[in-house]
GROMACS .gro file of C-alpha atoms in nm:
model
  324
    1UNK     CA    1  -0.197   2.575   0.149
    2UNK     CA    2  -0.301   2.351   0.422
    3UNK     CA    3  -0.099   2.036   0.433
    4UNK     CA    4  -0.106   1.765   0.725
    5UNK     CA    5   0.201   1.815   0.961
    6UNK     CA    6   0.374   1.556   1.178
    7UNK     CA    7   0.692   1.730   1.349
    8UNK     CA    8   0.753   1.459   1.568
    9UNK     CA    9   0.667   1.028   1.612
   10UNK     CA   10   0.423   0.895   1.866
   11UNK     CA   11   0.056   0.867   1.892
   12UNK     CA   12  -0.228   0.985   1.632
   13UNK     CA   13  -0.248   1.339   1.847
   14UNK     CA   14   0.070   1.452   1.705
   15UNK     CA   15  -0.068   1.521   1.354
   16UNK     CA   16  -0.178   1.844   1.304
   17UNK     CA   17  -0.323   2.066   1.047
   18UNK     CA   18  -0.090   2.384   0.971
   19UNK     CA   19  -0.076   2.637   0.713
   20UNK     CA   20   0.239   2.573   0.469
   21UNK     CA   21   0.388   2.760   0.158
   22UNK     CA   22   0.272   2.665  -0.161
   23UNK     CA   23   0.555   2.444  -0.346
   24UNK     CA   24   0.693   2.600  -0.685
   25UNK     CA   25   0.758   2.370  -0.963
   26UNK     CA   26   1.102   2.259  -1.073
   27UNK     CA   27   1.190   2.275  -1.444
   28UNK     CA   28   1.158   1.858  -1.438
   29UNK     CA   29   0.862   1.913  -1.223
   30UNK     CA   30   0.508   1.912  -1.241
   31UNK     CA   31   0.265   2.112  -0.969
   32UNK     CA   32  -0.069   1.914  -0.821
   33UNK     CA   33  -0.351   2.044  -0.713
   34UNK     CA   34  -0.453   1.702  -0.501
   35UNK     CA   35  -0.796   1.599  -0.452
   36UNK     CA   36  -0.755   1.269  -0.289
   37UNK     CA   37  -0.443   1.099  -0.076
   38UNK     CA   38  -0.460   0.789   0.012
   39UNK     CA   39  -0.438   0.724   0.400
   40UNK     CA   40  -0.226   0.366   0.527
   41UNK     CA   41  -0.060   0.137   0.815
   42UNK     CA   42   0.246   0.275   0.602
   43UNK     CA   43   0.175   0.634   0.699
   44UNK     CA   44   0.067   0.521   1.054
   45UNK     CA   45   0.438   0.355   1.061
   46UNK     CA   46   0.599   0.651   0.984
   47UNK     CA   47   0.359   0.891   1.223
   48UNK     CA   48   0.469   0.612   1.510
   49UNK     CA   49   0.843   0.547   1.408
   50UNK     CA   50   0.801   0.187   1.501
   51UNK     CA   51   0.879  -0.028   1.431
   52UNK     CA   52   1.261   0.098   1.475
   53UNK     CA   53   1.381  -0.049   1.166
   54UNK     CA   54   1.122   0.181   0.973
   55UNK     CA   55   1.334   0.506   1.118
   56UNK     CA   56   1.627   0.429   0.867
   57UNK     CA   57   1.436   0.526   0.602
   58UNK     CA   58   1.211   0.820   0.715
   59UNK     CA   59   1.429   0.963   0.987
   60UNK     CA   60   1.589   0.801   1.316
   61UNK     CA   61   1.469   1.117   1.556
   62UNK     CA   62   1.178   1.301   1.400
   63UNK     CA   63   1.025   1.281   1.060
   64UNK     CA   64   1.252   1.396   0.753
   65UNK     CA   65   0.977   1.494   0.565
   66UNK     CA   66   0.702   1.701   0.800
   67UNK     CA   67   0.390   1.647   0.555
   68UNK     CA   68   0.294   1.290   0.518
   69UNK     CA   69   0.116   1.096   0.304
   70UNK     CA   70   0.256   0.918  -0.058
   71UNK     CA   71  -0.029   0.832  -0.271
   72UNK     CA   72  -0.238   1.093  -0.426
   73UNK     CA   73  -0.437   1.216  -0.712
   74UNK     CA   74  -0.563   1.552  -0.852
   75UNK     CA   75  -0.531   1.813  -1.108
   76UNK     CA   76  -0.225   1.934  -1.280
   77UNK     CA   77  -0.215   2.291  -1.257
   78UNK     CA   78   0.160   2.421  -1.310
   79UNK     CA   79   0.447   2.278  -1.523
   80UNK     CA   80   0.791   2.320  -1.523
   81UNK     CA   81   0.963   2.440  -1.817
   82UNK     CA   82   1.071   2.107  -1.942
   83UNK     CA   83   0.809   1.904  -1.905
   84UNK     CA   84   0.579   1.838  -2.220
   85UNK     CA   85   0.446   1.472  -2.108
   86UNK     CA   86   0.164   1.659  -1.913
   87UNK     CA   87  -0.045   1.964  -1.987
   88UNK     CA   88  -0.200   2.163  -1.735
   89UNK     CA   89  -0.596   2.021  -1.659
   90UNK     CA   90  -0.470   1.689  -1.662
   91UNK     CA   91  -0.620   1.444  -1.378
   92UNK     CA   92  -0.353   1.288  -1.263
   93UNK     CA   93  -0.243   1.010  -0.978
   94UNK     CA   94   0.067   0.839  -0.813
   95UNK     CA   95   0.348   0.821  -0.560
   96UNK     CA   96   0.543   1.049  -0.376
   97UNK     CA   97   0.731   0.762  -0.224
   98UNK     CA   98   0.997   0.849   0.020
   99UNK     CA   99   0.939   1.225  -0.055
  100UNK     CA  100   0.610   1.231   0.102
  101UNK     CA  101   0.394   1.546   0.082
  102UNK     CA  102   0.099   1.410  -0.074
  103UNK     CA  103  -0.131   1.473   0.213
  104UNK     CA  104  -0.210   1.838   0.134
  105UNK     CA  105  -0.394   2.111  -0.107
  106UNK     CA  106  -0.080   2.082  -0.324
  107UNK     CA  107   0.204   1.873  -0.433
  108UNK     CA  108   0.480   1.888  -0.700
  109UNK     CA  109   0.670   1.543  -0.823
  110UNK     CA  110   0.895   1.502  -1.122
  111UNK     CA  111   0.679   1.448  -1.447
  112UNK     CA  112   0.936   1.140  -1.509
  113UNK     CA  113   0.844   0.956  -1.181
  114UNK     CA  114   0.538   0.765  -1.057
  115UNK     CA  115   0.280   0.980  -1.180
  116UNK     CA  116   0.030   0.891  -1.456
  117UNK     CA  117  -0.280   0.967  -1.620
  118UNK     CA  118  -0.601   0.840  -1.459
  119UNK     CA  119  -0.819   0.587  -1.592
  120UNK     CA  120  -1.153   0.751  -1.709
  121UNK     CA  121  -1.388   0.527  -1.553
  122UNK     CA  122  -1.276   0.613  -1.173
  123UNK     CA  123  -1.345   0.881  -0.929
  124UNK     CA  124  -0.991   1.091  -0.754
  125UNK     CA  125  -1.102   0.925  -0.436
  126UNK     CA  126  -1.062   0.546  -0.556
  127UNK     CA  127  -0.777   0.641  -0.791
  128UNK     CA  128  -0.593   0.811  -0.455
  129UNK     CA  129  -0.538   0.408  -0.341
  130UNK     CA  130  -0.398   0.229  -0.576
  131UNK     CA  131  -0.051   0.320  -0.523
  132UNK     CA  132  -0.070   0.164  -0.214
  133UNK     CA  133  -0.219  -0.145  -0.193
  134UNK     CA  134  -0.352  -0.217  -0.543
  135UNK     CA  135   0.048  -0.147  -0.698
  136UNK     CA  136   0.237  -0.359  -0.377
  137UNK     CA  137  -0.066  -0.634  -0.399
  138UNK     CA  138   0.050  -0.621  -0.806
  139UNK     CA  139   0.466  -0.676  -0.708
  140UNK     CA  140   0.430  -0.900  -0.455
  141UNK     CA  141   0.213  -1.175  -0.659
  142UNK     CA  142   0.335  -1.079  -1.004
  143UNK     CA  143   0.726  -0.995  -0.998
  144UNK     CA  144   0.807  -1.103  -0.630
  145UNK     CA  145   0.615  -1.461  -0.606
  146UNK     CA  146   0.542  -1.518  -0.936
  147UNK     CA  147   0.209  -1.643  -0.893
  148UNK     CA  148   0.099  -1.874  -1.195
  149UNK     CA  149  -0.293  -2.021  -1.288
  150UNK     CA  150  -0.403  -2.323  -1.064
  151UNK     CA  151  -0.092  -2.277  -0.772
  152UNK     CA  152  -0.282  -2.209  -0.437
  153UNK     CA  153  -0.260  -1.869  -0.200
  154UNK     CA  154  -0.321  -1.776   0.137
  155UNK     CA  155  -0.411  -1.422   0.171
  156UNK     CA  156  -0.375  -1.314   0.541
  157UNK     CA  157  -0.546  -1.000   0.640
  158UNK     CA  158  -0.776  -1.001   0.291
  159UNK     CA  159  -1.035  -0.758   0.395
  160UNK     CA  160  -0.758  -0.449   0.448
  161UNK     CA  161  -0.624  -0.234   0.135
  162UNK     CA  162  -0.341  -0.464  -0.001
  163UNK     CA  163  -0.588  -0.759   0.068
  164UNK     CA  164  -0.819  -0.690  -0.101
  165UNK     CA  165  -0.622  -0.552  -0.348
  166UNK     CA  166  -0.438  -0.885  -0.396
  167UNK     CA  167  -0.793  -1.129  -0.339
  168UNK     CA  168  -0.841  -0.941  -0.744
  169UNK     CA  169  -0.513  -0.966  -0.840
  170UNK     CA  170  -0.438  -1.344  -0.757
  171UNK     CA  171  -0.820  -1.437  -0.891
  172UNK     CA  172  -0.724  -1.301  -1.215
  173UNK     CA  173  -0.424  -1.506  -1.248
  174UNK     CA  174  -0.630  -1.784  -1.192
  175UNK     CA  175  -0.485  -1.904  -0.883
  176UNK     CA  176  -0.710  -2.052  -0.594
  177UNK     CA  177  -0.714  -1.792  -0.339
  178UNK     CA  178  -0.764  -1.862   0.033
  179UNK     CA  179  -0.879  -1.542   0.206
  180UNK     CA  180  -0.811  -1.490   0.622
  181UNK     CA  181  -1.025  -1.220   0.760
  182UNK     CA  182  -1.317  -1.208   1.032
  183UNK     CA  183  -1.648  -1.376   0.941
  184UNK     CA  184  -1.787  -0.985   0.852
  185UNK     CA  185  -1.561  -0.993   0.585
  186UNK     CA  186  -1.667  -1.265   0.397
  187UNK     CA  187  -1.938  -1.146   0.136
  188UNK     CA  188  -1.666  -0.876   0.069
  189UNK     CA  189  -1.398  -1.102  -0.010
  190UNK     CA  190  -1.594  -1.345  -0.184
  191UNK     CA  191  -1.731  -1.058  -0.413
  192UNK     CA  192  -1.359  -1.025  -0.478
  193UNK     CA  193  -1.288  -1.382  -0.605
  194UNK     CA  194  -1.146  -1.568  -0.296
  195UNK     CA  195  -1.261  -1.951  -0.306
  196UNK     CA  196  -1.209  -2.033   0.044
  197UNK     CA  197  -1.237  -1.830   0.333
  198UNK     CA  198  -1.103  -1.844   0.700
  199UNK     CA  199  -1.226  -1.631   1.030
  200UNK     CA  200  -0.909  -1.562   1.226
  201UNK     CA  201  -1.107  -1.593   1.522
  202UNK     CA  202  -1.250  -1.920   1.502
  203UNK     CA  203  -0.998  -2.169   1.294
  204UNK     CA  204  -0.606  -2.163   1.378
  205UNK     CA  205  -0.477  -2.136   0.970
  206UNK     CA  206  -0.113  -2.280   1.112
  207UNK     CA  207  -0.240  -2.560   1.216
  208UNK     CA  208  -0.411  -2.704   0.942
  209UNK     CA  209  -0.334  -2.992   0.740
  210UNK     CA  210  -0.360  -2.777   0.346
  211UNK     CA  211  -0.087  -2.612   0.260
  212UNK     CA  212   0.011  -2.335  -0.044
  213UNK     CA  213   0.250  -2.225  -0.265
  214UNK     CA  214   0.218  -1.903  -0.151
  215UNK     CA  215   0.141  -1.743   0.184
  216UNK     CA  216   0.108  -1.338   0.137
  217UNK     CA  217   0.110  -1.182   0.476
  218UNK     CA  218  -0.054  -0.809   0.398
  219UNK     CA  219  -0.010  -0.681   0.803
  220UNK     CA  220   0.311  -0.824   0.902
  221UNK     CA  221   0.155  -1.026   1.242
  222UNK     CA  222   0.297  -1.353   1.141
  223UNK     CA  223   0.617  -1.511   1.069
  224UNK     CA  224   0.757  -1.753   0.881
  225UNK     CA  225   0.830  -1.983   1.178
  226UNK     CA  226   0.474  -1.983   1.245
  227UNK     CA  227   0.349  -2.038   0.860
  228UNK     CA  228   0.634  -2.261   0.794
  229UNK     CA  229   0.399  -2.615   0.815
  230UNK     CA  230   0.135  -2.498   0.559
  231UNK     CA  231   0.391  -2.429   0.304
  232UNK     CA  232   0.460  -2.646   0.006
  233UNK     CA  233   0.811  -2.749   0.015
  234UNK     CA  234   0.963  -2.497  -0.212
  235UNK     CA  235   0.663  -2.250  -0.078
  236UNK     CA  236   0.746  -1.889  -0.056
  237UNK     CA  237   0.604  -1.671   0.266
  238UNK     CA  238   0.625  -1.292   0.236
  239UNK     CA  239   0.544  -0.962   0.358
  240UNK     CA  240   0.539  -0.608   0.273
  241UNK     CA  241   0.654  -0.533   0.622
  242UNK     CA  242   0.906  -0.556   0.771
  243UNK     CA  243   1.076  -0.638   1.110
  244UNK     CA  244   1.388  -0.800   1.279
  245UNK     CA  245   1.258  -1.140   1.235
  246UNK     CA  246   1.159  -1.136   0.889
  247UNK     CA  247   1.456  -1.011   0.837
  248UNK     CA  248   1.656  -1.286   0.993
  249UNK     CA  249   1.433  -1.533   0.871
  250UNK     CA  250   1.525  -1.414   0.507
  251UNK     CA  251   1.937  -1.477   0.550
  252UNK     CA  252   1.872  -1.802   0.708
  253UNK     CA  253   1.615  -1.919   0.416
  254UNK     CA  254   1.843  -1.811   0.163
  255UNK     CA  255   2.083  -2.048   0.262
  256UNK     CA  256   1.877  -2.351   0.447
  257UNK     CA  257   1.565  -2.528   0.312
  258UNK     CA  258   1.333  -2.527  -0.006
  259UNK     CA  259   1.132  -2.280   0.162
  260UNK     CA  260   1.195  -1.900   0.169
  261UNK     CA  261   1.106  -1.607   0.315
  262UNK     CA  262   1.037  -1.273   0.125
  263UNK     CA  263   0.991  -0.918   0.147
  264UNK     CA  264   1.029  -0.639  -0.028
  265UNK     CA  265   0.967  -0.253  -0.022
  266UNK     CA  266   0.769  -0.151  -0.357
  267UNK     CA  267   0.771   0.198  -0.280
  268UNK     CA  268   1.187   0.208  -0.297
  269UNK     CA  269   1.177   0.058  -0.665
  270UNK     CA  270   1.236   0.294  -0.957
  271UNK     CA  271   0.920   0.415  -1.141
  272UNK     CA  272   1.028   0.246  -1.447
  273UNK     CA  273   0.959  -0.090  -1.237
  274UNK     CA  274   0.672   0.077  -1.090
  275UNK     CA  275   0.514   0.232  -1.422
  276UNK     CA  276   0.480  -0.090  -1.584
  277UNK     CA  277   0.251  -0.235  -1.288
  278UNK     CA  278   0.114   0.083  -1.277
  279UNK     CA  279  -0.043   0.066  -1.603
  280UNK     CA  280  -0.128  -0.303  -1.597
  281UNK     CA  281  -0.358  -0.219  -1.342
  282UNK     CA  282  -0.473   0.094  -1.499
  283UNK     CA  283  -0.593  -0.132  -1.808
  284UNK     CA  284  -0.754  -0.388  -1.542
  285UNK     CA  285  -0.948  -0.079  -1.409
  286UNK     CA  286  -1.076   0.012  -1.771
  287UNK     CA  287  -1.188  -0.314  -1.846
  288UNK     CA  288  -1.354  -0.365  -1.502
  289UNK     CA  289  -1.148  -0.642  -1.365
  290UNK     CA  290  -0.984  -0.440  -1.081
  291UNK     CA  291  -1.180  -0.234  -0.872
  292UNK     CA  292  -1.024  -0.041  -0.566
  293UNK     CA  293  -1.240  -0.096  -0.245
  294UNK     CA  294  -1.255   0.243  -0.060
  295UNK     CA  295  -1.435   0.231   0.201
  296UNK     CA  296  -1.425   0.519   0.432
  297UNK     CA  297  -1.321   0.927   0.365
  298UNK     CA  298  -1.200   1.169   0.583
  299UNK     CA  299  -1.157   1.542   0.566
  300UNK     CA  300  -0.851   1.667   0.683
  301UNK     CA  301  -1.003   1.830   0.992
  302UNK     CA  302  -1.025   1.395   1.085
  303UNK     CA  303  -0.675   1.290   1.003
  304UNK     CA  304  -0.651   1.171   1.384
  305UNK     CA  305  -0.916   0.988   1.369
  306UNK     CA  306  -0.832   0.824   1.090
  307UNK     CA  307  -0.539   0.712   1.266
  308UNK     CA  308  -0.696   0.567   1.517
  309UNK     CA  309  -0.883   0.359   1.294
  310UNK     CA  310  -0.618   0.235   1.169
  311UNK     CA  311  -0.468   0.124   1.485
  312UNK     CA  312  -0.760  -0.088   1.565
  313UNK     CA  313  -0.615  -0.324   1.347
  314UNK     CA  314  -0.921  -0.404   1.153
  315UNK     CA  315  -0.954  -0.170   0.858
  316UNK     CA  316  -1.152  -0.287   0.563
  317UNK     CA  317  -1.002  -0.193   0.205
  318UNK     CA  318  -0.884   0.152   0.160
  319UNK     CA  319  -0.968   0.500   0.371
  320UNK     CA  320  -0.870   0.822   0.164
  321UNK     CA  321  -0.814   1.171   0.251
  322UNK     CA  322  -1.017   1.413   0.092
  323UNK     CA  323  -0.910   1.770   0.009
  324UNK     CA  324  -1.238   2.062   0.035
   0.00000   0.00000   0.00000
């Protein structure tokens, strides 16, 4: 099978494309034929090792896992002799999480982790995303900040994949949503339900006078420090990435001040955390009040430069692999 390879960190150039065994099934385990991964600033963390912090989970030298890529979706087409939650033909979609391997022609996971059935009313290419930014949009607001109808949120970087992932999420609630993207991203994230909107480039959001109960930093370029005047005074900041500040700024907010600092890594939480979400947004996708914005594809012949986009900083929703 061919499988995208990364045998060492640094830039984009060092993924490759390479031929690779076909996995065998355990007897907990079910076989994938994938159709769709999902490509993300997660995998481009991992590709790049930085920042440092990031190594103590995926290897301090050189990758522990070679194939990348976590979020997938496909065709089950072998099962191991205990599994009977899955038959083979099923269309399936989830997380490899820390095992990685989801960027290839074939995958196996265990039937009892975070894989599930796909929604009927979605292609494999939109279902290939929402293990990344639609299920860590869905933990962050729901079980993390606890976002309730009519409390106010400031969505920074709200045109990328857990952006606009959490734009839906928080609209649903019924929470007044503040989006901060570039002025070409506004008819996007309005589409989405945001009721205000800020360009980045032309209006300094730390510096203005409204404040939230809730500031949600999707891409990890701000800190507390710096949000720390437009927060309520028991108003939570947090981020799904994260760094030596954050960090810090977490222990001292624990014990100082009202306000606190937050993060958390979704993918290290046990499916049966995961699963739940999972399926809440599943139903949201049947009844047509989620809907994952994908909006670029790349074969695997591409995966650098799909990288590279990625690293300009400004990627709109979701960008998927496909498999041929």
């Amino acid at each position: 099978m061919k499988a995208i390879y990364l045998s060492k960190y640094g830039r984009p150039e060092v993924l490759t494309v390479r031929e690779m065994s076909k996995p065998e099934p355990r007897i907990d385990e079910v076989l994938i034929r994938v159709k769709a991964a999902s490509i993300t600033a997660a995998d481009s963390i991992m590709r790049s090792g930085t920042p440092w912090i990031a190594r103590l989970a995926v290897g301090l030298f050189k990758p522990k896992n070679p194939i990348t890529g976590t979020g997938f979706s496909g065709v089950v087409e072998q099962l191991g002799e205990d599994v009977s939650s899955f038959k083979i033909g099923d269309k399936v979609f989830g997380e490899t999480t820390l095992g990685f391997g989801a960027q290839a022609e074939y995958v196996c996971v265990k039937a009892d982790g975070l894989v599930l059935h796909m929604p009927e009313n979605i292609s494999f290419e939109d279902t290939a995303s929402l293990c990344d930014g639609a299920l860590t949009s869905y933990n962050f607001i729901h079980r993390q900040a606890k976002l309730k109808k009519q409390q106010s949120i400031l969505i920074l970087g709200a045109a990328g994949s857990l952006g606009t992932a959490a734009v839906q999420i928080a609209h649903k609630i019924g929470a007044h949503v503040t989006a901060v993207c570039s002025s070409s991203n506004t008819a996007l994230v309005q589409s989405l339900g945001a009721d205000e909107f800020i360009d980045y480039n032309k209006n300094d959001f730390t510096k203005s006078n409204q404040q939230y109960d809730v500031v949600f930093d999707t891409i990890g370029k701000y800190s507390m420090r710096q949000c720390c005047h437009i927060l309520i005074d028991d108003g939570l900041f947090m981020s799904p990435v994260i760094s030596f500040g954050l960090f810090f700024e977490m222990m001292v907010s624990k014990l100082f001040g009202a306000k606190k600092a937050m993060f958390c890594a979704t993918g290290l939480l046990k499916p049966e955390v995961l699963k739940p979400m999972l399926n809440e947004i599943r139903h949201s996708i049947s009844v047509g009040t989620f809907n994952p914005v994908v909006t670029r594809q790349y074969s695997m012949d591409q995966i650098v430069d799909a990288h590279r986009y990625i690293e300009t900083g400004h990627k709109q929703g979701n960008i998927v692999l496909q498999m041929v």
